[in-house]
Coordinates of C-alpha atoms in Angstrom, one line a residue:
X1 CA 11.3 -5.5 14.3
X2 CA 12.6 -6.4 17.9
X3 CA 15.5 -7.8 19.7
X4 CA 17.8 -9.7 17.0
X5 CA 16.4 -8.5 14.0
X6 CA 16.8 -5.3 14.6
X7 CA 20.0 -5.6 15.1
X8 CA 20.6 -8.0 11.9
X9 CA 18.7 -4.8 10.4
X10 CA 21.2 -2.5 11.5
X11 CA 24.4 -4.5 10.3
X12 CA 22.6 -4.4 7.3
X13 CA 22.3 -0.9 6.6
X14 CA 26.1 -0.5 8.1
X15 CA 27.1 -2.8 5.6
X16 CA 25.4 -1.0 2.8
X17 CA 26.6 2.4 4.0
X18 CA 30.2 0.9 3.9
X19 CA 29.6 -0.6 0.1
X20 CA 28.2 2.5 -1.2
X21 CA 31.0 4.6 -0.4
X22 CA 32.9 3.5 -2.9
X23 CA 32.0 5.5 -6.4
X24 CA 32.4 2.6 -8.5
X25 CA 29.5 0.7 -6.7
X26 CA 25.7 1.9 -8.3
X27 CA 23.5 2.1 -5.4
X28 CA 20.5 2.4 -7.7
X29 CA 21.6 -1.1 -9.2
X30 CA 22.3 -2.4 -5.4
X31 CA 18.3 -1.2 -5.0
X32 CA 17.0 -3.1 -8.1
X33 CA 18.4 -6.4 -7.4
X34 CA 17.9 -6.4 -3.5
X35 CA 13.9 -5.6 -4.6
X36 CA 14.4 -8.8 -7.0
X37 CA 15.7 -10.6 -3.7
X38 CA 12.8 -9.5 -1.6
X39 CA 10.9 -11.0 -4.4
X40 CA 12.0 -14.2 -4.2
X41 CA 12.4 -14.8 -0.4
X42 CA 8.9 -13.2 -0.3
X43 CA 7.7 -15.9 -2.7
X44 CA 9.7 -18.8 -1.3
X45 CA 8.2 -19.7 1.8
X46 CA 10.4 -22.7 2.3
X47 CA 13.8 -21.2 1.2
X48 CA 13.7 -18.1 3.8
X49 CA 13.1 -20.6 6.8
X50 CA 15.7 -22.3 6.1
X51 CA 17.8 -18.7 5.7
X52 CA 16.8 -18.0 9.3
X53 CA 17.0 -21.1 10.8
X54 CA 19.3 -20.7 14.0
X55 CA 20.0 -24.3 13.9
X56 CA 21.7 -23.9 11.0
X57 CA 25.4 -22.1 10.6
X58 CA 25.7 -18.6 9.4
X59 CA 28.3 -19.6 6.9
X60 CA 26.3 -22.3 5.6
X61 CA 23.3 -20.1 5.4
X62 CA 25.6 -17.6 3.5
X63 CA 27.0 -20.2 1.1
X64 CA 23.5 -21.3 0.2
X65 CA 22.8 -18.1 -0.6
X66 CA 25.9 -17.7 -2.9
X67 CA 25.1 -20.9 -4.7
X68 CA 21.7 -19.1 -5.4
X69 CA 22.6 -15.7 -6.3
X70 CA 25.9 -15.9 -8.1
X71 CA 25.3 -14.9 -11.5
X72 CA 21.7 -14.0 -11.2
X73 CA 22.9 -10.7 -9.3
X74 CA 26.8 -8.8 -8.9
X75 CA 28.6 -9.7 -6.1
X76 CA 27.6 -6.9 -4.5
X77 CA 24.0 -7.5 -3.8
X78 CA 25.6 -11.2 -3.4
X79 CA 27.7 -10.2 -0.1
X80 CA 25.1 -8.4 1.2
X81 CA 22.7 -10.6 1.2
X82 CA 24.8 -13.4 2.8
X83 CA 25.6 -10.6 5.4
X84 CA 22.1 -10.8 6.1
X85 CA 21.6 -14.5 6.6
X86 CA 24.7 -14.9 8.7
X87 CA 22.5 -12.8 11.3
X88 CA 20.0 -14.0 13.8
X89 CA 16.5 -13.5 12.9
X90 CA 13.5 -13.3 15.3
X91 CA 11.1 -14.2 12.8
X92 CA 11.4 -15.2 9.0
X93 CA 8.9 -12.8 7.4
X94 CA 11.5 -10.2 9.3
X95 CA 14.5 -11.4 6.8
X96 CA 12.3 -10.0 3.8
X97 CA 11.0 -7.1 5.2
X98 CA 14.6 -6.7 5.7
X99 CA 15.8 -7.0 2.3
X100 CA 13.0 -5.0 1.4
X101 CA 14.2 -2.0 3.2
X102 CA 18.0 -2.3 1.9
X103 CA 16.6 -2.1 -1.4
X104 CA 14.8 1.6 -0.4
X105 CA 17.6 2.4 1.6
X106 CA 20.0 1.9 -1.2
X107 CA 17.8 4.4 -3.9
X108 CA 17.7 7.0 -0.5
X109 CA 21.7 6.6 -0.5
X110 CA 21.4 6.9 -4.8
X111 CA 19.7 10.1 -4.2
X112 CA 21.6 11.6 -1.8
X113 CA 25.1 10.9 -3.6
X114 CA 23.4 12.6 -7.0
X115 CA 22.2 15.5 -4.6
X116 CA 18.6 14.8 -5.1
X117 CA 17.8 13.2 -1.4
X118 CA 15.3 16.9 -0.7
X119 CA 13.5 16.5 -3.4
X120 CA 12.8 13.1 -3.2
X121 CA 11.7 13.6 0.2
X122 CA 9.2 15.9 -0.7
X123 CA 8.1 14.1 -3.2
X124 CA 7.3 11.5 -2.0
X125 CA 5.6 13.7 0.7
X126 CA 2.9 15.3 -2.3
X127 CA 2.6 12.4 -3.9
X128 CA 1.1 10.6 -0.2
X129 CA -0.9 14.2 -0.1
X130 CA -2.4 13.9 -4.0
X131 CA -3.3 9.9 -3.2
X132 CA -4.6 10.5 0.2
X133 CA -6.6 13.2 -1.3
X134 CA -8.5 11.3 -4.4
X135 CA -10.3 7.8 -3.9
X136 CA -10.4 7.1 -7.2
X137 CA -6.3 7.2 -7.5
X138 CA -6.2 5.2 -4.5
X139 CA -8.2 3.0 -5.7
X140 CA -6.6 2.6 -8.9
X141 CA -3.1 1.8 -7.1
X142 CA -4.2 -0.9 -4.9
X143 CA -6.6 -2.9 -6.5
X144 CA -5.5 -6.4 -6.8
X145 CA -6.4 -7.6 -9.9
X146 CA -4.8 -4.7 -11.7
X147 CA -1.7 -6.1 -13.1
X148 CA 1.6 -4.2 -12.1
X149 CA 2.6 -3.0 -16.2
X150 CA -0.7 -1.1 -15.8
X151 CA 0.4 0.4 -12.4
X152 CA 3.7 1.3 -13.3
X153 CA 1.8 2.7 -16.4
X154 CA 0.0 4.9 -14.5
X155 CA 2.6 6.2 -11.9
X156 CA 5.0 7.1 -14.3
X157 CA 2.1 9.3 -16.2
X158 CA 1.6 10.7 -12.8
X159 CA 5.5 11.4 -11.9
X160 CA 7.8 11.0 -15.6
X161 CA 8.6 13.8 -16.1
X162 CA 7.9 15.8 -13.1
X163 CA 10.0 13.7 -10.2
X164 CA 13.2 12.4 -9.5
X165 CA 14.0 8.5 -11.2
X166 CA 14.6 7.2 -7.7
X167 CA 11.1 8.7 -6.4
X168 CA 9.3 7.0 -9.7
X169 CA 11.6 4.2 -8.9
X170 CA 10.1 3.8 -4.9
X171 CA 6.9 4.7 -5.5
X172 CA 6.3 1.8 -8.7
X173 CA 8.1 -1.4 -6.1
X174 CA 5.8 0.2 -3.4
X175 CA 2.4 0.1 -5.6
X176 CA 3.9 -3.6 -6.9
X177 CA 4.6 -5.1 -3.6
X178 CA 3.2 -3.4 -0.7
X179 CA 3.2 -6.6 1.1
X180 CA 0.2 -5.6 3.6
X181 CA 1.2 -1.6 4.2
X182 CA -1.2 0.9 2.8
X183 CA 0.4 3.6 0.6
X184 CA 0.2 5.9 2.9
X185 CA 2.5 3.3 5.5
X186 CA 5.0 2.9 2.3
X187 CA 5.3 6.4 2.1
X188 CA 6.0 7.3 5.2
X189 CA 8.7 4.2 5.8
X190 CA 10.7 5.5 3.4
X191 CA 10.4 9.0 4.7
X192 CA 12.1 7.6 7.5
X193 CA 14.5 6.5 5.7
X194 CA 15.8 9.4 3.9
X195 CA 15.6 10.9 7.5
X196 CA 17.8 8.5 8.8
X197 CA 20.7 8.7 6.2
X198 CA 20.6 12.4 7.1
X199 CA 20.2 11.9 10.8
X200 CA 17.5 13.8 11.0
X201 CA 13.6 13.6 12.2
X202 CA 10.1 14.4 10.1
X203 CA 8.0 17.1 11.4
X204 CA 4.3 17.2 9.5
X205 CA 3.6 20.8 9.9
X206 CA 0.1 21.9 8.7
X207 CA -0.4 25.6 8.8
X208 CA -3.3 28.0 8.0
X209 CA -1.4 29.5 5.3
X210 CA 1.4 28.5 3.0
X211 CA 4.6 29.6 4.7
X212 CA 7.8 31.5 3.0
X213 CA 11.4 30.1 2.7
X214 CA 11.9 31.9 5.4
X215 CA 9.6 31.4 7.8
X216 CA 10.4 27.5 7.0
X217 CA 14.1 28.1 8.2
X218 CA 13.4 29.5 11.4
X219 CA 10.5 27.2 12.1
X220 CA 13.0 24.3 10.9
X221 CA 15.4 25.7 13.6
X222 CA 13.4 26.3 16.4
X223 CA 12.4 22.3 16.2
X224 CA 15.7 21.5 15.7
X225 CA 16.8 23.5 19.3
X226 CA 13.8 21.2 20.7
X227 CA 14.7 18.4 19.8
X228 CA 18.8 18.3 19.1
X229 CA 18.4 17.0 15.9
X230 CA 18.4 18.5 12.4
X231 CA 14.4 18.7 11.0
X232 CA 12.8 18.1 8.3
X233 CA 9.6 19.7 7.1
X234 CA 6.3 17.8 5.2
X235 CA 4.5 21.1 4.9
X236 CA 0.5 20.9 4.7
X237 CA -2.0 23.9 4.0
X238 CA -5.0 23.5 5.9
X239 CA -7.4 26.9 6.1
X240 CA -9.3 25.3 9.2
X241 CA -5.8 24.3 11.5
X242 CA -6.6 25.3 15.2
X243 CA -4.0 27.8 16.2
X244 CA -2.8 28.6 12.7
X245 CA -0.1 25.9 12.9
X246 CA 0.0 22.7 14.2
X247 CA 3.2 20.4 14.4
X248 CA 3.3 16.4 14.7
X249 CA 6.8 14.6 14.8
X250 CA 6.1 11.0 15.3
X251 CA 3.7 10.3 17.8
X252 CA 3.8 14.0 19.5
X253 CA 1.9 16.3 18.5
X254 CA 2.7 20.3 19.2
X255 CA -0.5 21.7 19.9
X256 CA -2.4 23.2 23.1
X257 CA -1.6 20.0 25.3
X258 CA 1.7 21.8 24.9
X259 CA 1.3 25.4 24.4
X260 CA 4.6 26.7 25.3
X261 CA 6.3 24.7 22.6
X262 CA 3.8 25.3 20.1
X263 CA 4.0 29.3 21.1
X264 CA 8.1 28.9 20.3
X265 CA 6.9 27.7 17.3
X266 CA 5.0 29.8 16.2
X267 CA 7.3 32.9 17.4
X268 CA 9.7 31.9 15.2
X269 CA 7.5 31.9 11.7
X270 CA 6.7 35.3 12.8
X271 CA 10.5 36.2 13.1

């Protein structure tokens, strides 16, 4: 998103972040019914034009909203939805994709209230890793004319059981309604995501060998000195890894175009 949707976006999370902080409001509730949102305004061509239409007021927008959503959803999801419209939007399609991340957002928030936001992070990490890793599962998850009880089927004999609600939960509205992202795109959004409630960056570290607790807290450190941000690492095992560990944190990549760093980092897995 650019210019006024990104910051519509961000007033957004703000005013999620504010909601949620109350105990009495379920965030994993707030999730469910914003996906059901992004459904509709996904569906309804006509209906989110006219929610981002700047000719239009903001309060009319919002009360059109409220006419809509008033006893379909709480009040919750209500306000925050006519928070939404009140914005400026660059683009329509930028109003669901939106909504769409509000509704992620709100199961990252879930899971970090319930003390689970780690392991759904890392989850959601091996789950990208077994999918990227088998065609046929792939395969099985994105084809089209499979209907979405049969996917939600399958992912919940995949996770139930093994993973956190909320990652089951992301995972099953991803596979339903990736809305042109692969997977692997979906997967990594929400990464970001959990990131971001923590204030914190991804580093994808693959490394010749599997590395101890310990050796993941100093090499969890050592980025975090580089970078002044608390890290987070999506740990990978790759036998063949030049230089026995290799480091990528968005689009940089820690390697011998920058030795020195990559040297610091590996200094501090050796203690």
């Amino acid at each position: 998103m650019i210019g006024a949707s990104r910051e519509a976006l961000a007033a957004g999370r703000q005013n999620l972040e504010s909601l949620t902080d109350s105990t009495s409001v379920d965030a994993v509730k707030l999730a469910e019914e914003l996906t059901a949102v992004t459904v509709l305004l996904d569906r309804e061509v006509s209906l989110r034009r006219v929610l981002t239409d700047p000719s239009r007021s903001g309060q009319d927008k919002a009360q059109l909203v409220s006419s809509l959503l008033t006893g379909q959803v709480s009040g919750e999801t209500v306000d925050l939805v006519a928070g939404l419209v009140r914005s400026r939007w660059s683009g329509a399609r930028d109003l669901v994709d939106a909504t769409e991340q509000l509704a992620a957002y709100a199961e990252v928030i879930a899971a970090d209230k319930a003390g689970a936001l780690d392991d759904v992070e890392d989850e959601l990490f091996r789950f990208g890793r077994v999918v990227a890793g088998s065609h046929e599962l792939r395969a099985a998850l994105t084809e089209p004319k499979a209907g979405t009880v049969a996917k939600a089927e399958l992912i919940k004999k995949l996770l139930g059981g093994r993973a956190n609600a909320g990652t089951v939960r992301l995972v099953t509205a991803l596979v339903n309604a990736p809305r042109g992202r692969s997977l692997e795109q979906g997967l990594e959004s929400y990464s970001k995501l959990a990131a971001a409630r923590r204030g914190r960056v991804v580093a994808l570290v693959t490394t010749a060998v599997p590395l101890s607790d310990a050796q993941k807290e100093r090499l969890s450190g050592a980025l975090g000195r580089m970078y002044g941000r608390q890290v987070h690492l999506n740990i990978d095992v790759d036998p063949e890894v030049v230089g026995g560990v290799r480091v990528q944190i968005g689009a940089e990549i820690i390697e011998g175009t920058v030795s020195s760093r990559l040297e610091g980092a590996r200094q501090s897995l050796e203690g």
